[in-house]
mmCIF file of C-alpha atoms in Angstrom:
data_model
loop_
_atom_site.group_PDB
_atom_site.id
_atom_site.type_symbol
_atom_site.label_atom_id
_atom_site.label_comp_id
_atom_site.label_asym_id
_atom_site.label_seq_id
_atom_site.Cartn_x
_atom_site.Cartn_y
_atom_site.Cartn_z
ATOM 1 C CA MET A 127 8.451 7.560 17.562
ATOM 2 C CA PRO A 128 4.586 7.742 16.747
ATOM 3 C CA ILE A 129 1.959 5.491 15.778
ATOM 4 C CA VAL A 130 2.101 4.602 11.952
ATOM 5 C CA LEU A 131 -1.149 3.800 9.951
ATOM 6 C CA LEU A 132 -0.779 2.262 6.471
ATOM 7 C CA VAL A 133 -3.889 2.635 4.351
ATOM 8 C CA ARG A 134 -4.143 0.830 0.846
ATOM 9 C CA HIS A 135 -5.806 2.879 -1.982
ATOM 10 C CA GLY A 136 -9.417 2.356 -2.754
ATOM 11 C CA GLU A 137 -10.708 0.199 -5.724
ATOM 12 C CA THR A 138 -10.499 0.830 -9.397
ATOM 13 C CA GLU A 139 -12.015 -0.737 -12.413
ATOM 14 C CA TRP A 140 -8.868 -2.626 -12.976
ATOM 15 C CA ASN A 141 -8.555 -4.009 -9.859
ATOM 16 C CA ARG A 142 -12.076 -5.209 -10.181
ATOM 17 C CA SER A 143 -11.143 -6.998 -13.581
ATOM 18 C CA GLY A 144 -7.843 -8.330 -12.620
ATOM 19 C CA ARG A 145 -5.655 -6.099 -14.834
ATOM 20 C CA VAL A 146 -2.157 -5.223 -13.843
ATOM 21 C CA MET A 147 -1.950 -1.518 -13.450
ATOM 22 C CA GLY A 148 1.596 -0.718 -12.189
ATOM 23 C CA ASP A 149 1.903 2.971 -11.602
ATOM 24 C CA GLN A 150 -0.317 4.079 -14.396
ATOM 25 C CA PRO A 151 -3.018 6.835 -13.439
ATOM 26 C CA ILE A 152 -5.958 4.541 -13.093
ATOM 27 C CA PRO A 153 -8.504 6.521 -10.972
ATOM 28 C CA LEU A 154 -10.781 5.067 -8.134
ATOM 29 C CA ASN A 155 -14.274 3.789 -9.260
ATOM 30 C CA GLN A 156 -17.261 4.771 -7.109
ATOM 31 C CA THR A 157 -16.787 1.500 -4.889
ATOM 32 C CA GLY A 158 -13.068 2.885 -4.170
ATOM 33 C CA GLU A 159 -14.323 6.554 -3.484
ATOM 34 C CA GLN A 160 -17.000 5.268 -0.999
ATOM 35 C CA GLN A 161 -14.439 2.998 0.758
ATOM 36 C CA ALA A 162 -12.216 6.029 1.201
ATOM 37 C CA ARG A 163 -15.139 8.105 2.589
ATOM 38 C CA THR A 164 -16.091 5.378 5.070
ATOM 39 C CA CYS A 165 -12.268 5.337 6.271
ATOM 40 C CA ALA A 166 -12.053 9.123 6.416
ATOM 41 C CA GLY A 167 -14.737 9.066 8.767
ATOM 42 C CA ILE A 168 -13.225 6.951 11.033
ATOM 43 C CA LEU A 169 -9.622 8.704 10.674
ATOM 44 C CA SER A 170 -11.472 11.984 11.353
ATOM 45 C CA ARG A 171 -11.359 11.152 15.258
ATOM 46 C CA ILE A 172 -7.706 10.761 14.975
ATOM 47 C CA PRO A 173 -5.445 13.945 15.181
ATOM 48 C CA MET A 174 -2.763 13.829 12.218
ATOM 49 C CA ALA A 175 -0.522 16.550 11.118
ATOM 50 C CA ALA A 176 -0.405 15.196 7.745
ATOM 51 C CA ILE A 177 -1.066 12.492 5.144
ATOM 52 C CA TYR A 178 1.811 11.036 3.174
ATOM 53 C CA THR A 179 1.018 9.217 -0.122
ATOM 54 C CA SER A 180 2.025 7.335 -2.842
ATOM 55 C CA PRO A 181 2.223 9.773 -5.988
ATOM 56 C CA VAL A 182 0.152 7.204 -8.188
ATOM 57 C CA LEU A 183 -3.298 8.388 -8.907
ATOM 58 C CA ARG A 184 -5.456 6.183 -7.105
ATOM 59 C CA ALA A 185 -3.408 6.600 -3.871
ATOM 60 C CA VAL A 186 -3.544 10.316 -4.277
ATOM 61 C CA GLN A 187 -7.341 10.210 -4.838
ATOM 62 C CA THR A 188 -7.573 8.236 -1.549
ATOM 63 C CA ALA A 189 -5.378 10.462 0.415
ATOM 64 C CA GLU A 190 -7.333 13.522 -0.971
ATOM 65 C CA ILE A 191 -10.742 12.025 0.498
ATOM 66 C CA LEU A 192 -8.984 10.961 3.802
ATOM 67 C CA ARG A 193 -7.613 14.332 4.590
ATOM 68 C CA GLN A 194 -10.828 16.287 3.845
ATOM 69 C CA PRO A 195 -12.645 16.088 7.178
ATOM 70 C CA GLN A 196 -9.245 17.662 9.139
ATOM 71 C CA ASP A 197 -8.256 19.761 6.328
ATOM 72 C CA ILE A 198 -4.712 18.424 6.670
ATOM 73 C CA PRO A 199 -1.867 18.696 4.178
ATOM 74 C CA LEU A 200 -1.319 16.026 1.817
ATOM 75 C CA ARG A 201 2.536 15.225 0.881
ATOM 76 C CA GLN A 202 3.391 12.930 -1.988
ATOM 77 C CA VAL A 203 6.181 10.589 -1.201
ATOM 78 C CA PRO A 204 8.080 9.001 -4.223
ATOM 79 C CA GLY A 205 9.399 6.040 -2.214
ATOM 80 C CA LEU A 206 5.621 4.729 -1.489
ATOM 81 C CA ARG A 207 4.894 4.305 -5.369
ATOM 82 C CA GLU A 208 3.484 0.957 -6.565
ATOM 83 C CA ILE A 209 5.899 -1.774 -7.256
ATOM 84 C CA GLY A 210 7.418 -1.742 -10.720
ATOM 85 C CA VAL A 211 5.784 -4.555 -12.766
ATOM 86 C CA GLY A 212 7.768 -4.202 -15.976
ATOM 87 C CA ASP A 213 6.443 -6.129 -19.056
ATOM 88 C CA TRP A 214 3.345 -7.433 -16.894
ATOM 89 C CA ILE A 215 1.866 -3.766 -17.002
ATOM 90 C CA ASN A 216 -1.718 -3.769 -18.972
ATOM 91 C CA ARG A 217 -1.897 -7.559 -18.781
ATOM 92 C CA TYR A 218 -4.596 -9.605 -16.945
ATOM 93 C CA TRP A 219 -3.264 -11.728 -14.075
ATOM 94 C CA GLN A 220 -5.151 -14.888 -15.162
ATOM 95 C CA GLU A 221 -3.200 -14.652 -18.587
ATOM 96 C CA PHE A 222 0.002 -15.751 -17.100
ATOM 97 C CA ALA A 223 -1.027 -17.439 -13.967
ATOM 98 C CA GLU A 224 0.952 -20.473 -14.791
ATOM 99 C CA ASP A 225 4.133 -18.393 -15.840
ATOM 100 C CA PRO A 226 7.114 -19.601 -13.703
ATOM 101 C CA ALA A 227 8.192 -15.895 -13.156
ATOM 102 C CA LYS A 228 4.837 -15.013 -11.693
ATOM 103 C CA ARG A 229 4.964 -18.332 -9.411
ATOM 104 C CA GLU A 230 8.694 -17.322 -8.204
ATOM 105 C CA TRP A 231 7.126 -13.614 -7.622
ATOM 106 C CA TYR A 232 4.878 -14.962 -4.869
ATOM 107 C CA THR A 233 7.290 -17.657 -3.352
ATOM 108 C CA HIS A 234 10.402 -15.852 -3.436
ATOM 109 C CA PRO A 235 9.603 -12.311 -3.507
ATOM 110 C CA ASP A 236 12.758 -10.897 -2.078
ATOM 111 C CA ARG A 237 14.621 -12.027 -5.479
ATOM 112 C CA ALA A 238 11.783 -12.535 -8.035
ATOM 113 C CA ARG A 239 11.823 -9.737 -10.465
ATOM 114 C CA PRO A 240 9.199 -9.262 -13.447
ATOM 115 C CA SER A 241 11.102 -8.374 -16.797
ATOM 116 C CA GLY A 242 11.956 -4.613 -16.479
ATOM 117 C CA GLY A 243 10.437 -4.543 -12.897
ATOM 118 C CA GLU A 244 11.416 -4.441 -9.098
ATOM 119 C CA THR A 245 11.835 -7.113 -6.497
ATOM 120 C CA LEU A 246 10.065 -6.783 -3.563
ATOM 121 C CA ARG A 247 13.292 -6.508 -1.711
ATOM 122 C CA GLU A 248 14.104 -3.294 -3.568
ATOM 123 C CA VAL A 249 10.641 -1.894 -2.873
ATOM 124 C CA GLN A 250 10.985 -2.507 0.564
ATOM 125 C CA GLN A 251 14.253 -0.546 0.640
ATOM 126 C CA ARG A 252 12.845 2.437 -0.957
ATOM 127 C CA ALA A 253 9.488 2.255 1.085
ATOM 128 C CA VAL A 254 11.267 1.950 4.450
ATOM 129 C CA ALA A 255 13.772 4.807 3.534
ATOM 130 C CA ALA A 256 10.685 7.117 2.750
ATOM 131 C CA VAL A 257 8.875 6.274 6.016
ATOM 132 C CA GLU A 258 12.139 6.718 7.829
ATOM 133 C CA GLN A 259 12.558 10.211 6.488
ATOM 134 C CA VAL A 260 9.112 11.298 7.529
ATOM 135 C CA LEU A 261 9.711 9.750 11.008
ATOM 136 C CA ASP A 262 12.705 11.676 11.521
ATOM 137 C CA SER A 263 10.932 14.809 11.548
ATOM 138 C CA ALA A 264 7.656 13.604 12.946
ATOM 139 C CA GLN A 265 5.603 15.117 15.706
ATOM 140 C CA ASP A 266 4.092 13.043 18.380
ATOM 141 C CA THR A 267 0.940 12.379 16.298
ATOM 142 C CA PRO A 268 -0.399 9.233 14.389
ATOM 143 C CA LEU A 269 1.178 9.149 11.001
ATOM 144 C CA VAL A 270 -0.683 8.002 7.944
ATOM 145 C CA PHE A 271 0.895 6.703 4.836
ATOM 146 C CA VAL A 272 -1.292 5.735 1.785
ATOM 147 C CA SER A 273 0.269 3.298 -0.792
ATOM 148 C CA HIS A 274 -0.094 -0.176 -2.397
ATOM 149 C CA GLY A 275 -0.739 -3.662 -0.986
ATOM 150 C CA ASP A 276 2.968 -4.930 -1.789
ATOM 151 C CA VAL A 277 4.389 -1.935 -0.639
ATOM 152 C CA ILE A 278 2.586 -2.086 2.731
ATOM 153 C CA ARG A 279 3.437 -5.793 3.087
ATOM 154 C CA ALA A 280 7.117 -4.914 2.661
ATOM 155 C CA ILE A 281 6.935 -2.209 5.238
ATOM 156 C CA LEU A 282 5.288 -4.188 7.782
ATOM 157 C CA ALA A 283 7.681 -7.221 7.263
ATOM 158 C CA HIS A 284 10.598 -4.678 7.741
ATOM 159 C CA TYR A 285 9.252 -3.333 10.986
ATOM 160 C CA LEU A 286 8.091 -6.656 12.227
ATOM 161 C CA GLN A 287 11.325 -8.328 11.355
ATOM 162 C CA LEU A 288 9.471 -10.817 9.343
ATOM 163 C CA ASP A 289 10.392 -12.761 6.180
ATOM 164 C CA LEU A 290 9.035 -11.004 2.926
ATOM 165 C CA ALA A 291 7.722 -14.439 1.605
ATOM 166 C CA THR A 292 5.804 -14.772 4.847
ATOM 167 C CA LEU A 293 4.393 -11.475 4.898
ATOM 168 C CA ARG A 294 3.346 -12.007 1.153
ATOM 169 C CA HIS A 295 0.315 -13.931 2.406
ATOM 170 C CA ALA A 296 -0.916 -11.088 4.575
ATOM 171 C CA ARG A 297 -4.175 -9.879 3.044
ATOM 172 C CA ILE A 298 -4.328 -5.885 2.499
ATOM 173 C CA ASP A 299 -7.731 -5.356 1.195
ATOM 174 C CA HIS A 300 -8.545 -1.849 -0.595
ATOM 175 C CA VAL A 301 -8.691 1.135 2.064
ATOM 176 C CA ALA A 302 -7.720 -1.441 4.783
ATOM 177 C CA VAL A 303 -5.690 0.111 7.780
ATOM 178 C CA SER A 304 -2.867 -1.691 9.356
ATOM 179 C CA GLY A 305 -1.496 -0.077 12.443
ATOM 180 C CA LEU A 306 2.126 -0.074 14.175
ATOM 181 C CA ASP A 307 3.253 1.139 17.362
ATOM 182 C CA LEU A 308 7.003 2.357 16.876
ATOM 183 C CA THR A 309 7.293 4.035 20.236
ATOM 184 C CA GLY A 310 9.231 1.102 21.995
ATOM 185 C CA SER A 311 12.555 -0.571 21.210
ATOM 186 C CA ALA A 312 10.507 -3.063 18.840
ATOM 187 C CA ALA A 313 7.545 -2.414 16.741
ATOM 188 C CA GLN A 314 4.285 -3.689 17.935
ATOM 189 C CA LEU A 315 1.571 -4.683 15.346
ATOM 190 C CA LEU A 316 -1.556 -3.154 16.589
ATOM 191 C CA PHE A 317 -3.799 -4.382 13.863
ATOM 192 C CA LEU A 318 -3.694 -5.701 10.589
ATOM 193 C CA ASN A 319 -6.226 -5.283 7.399
ATOM 194 C CA HIS A 320 -8.937 -3.317 9.592
ATOM 195 C CA ARG A 321 -11.594 -2.448 6.928
ATOM 196 C CA PRO A 322 -13.414 0.570 8.561
ATOM 197 C CA GLY A 323 -17.234 0.254 8.092
ATOM 198 C CA LEU A 324 -17.330 -3.399 7.772
ATOM 199 C CA ASP A 325 -18.597 -5.758 10.489
#
């Protein structure tokens, strides 16, 4: 199996203001576009067959910028979409900082569920299934998946055989790249939250 590179989407104005987007079509802001262009310059040195992305707008926009230097195909993968946040959508995180449901979401992400949303375990199941489907037909070139912070944490937790609550503490910044080597019998973490262009 190949090297897998997991990239979080670029920044949006809703990220900056602390507002819950869910899977709404919120576009990248200028900072997010620049973040993606910087990352594209780094990834352009790596031969890739395609880029696989969440179908959510901010991820698609990021992936489109990443693919341009090599002019490679872009494929939307529904299993990589943002976690379902249910009734939290459109609210500001600070509005319900003390909500017991939110606290449990961070401490027990495998079972906590926003009303009308998903648990992180459910996200992990669909995201890993999506990655595995791509891996089944992959060539021996690095694979790039563009998704969202919690989705990337869930994928990392699966392949590294770590508890979801532990990986919930991993920092995944905008357009940061995390790398896994899946060529052996056990996955190896190559790097976590690398931010191209930053010292």
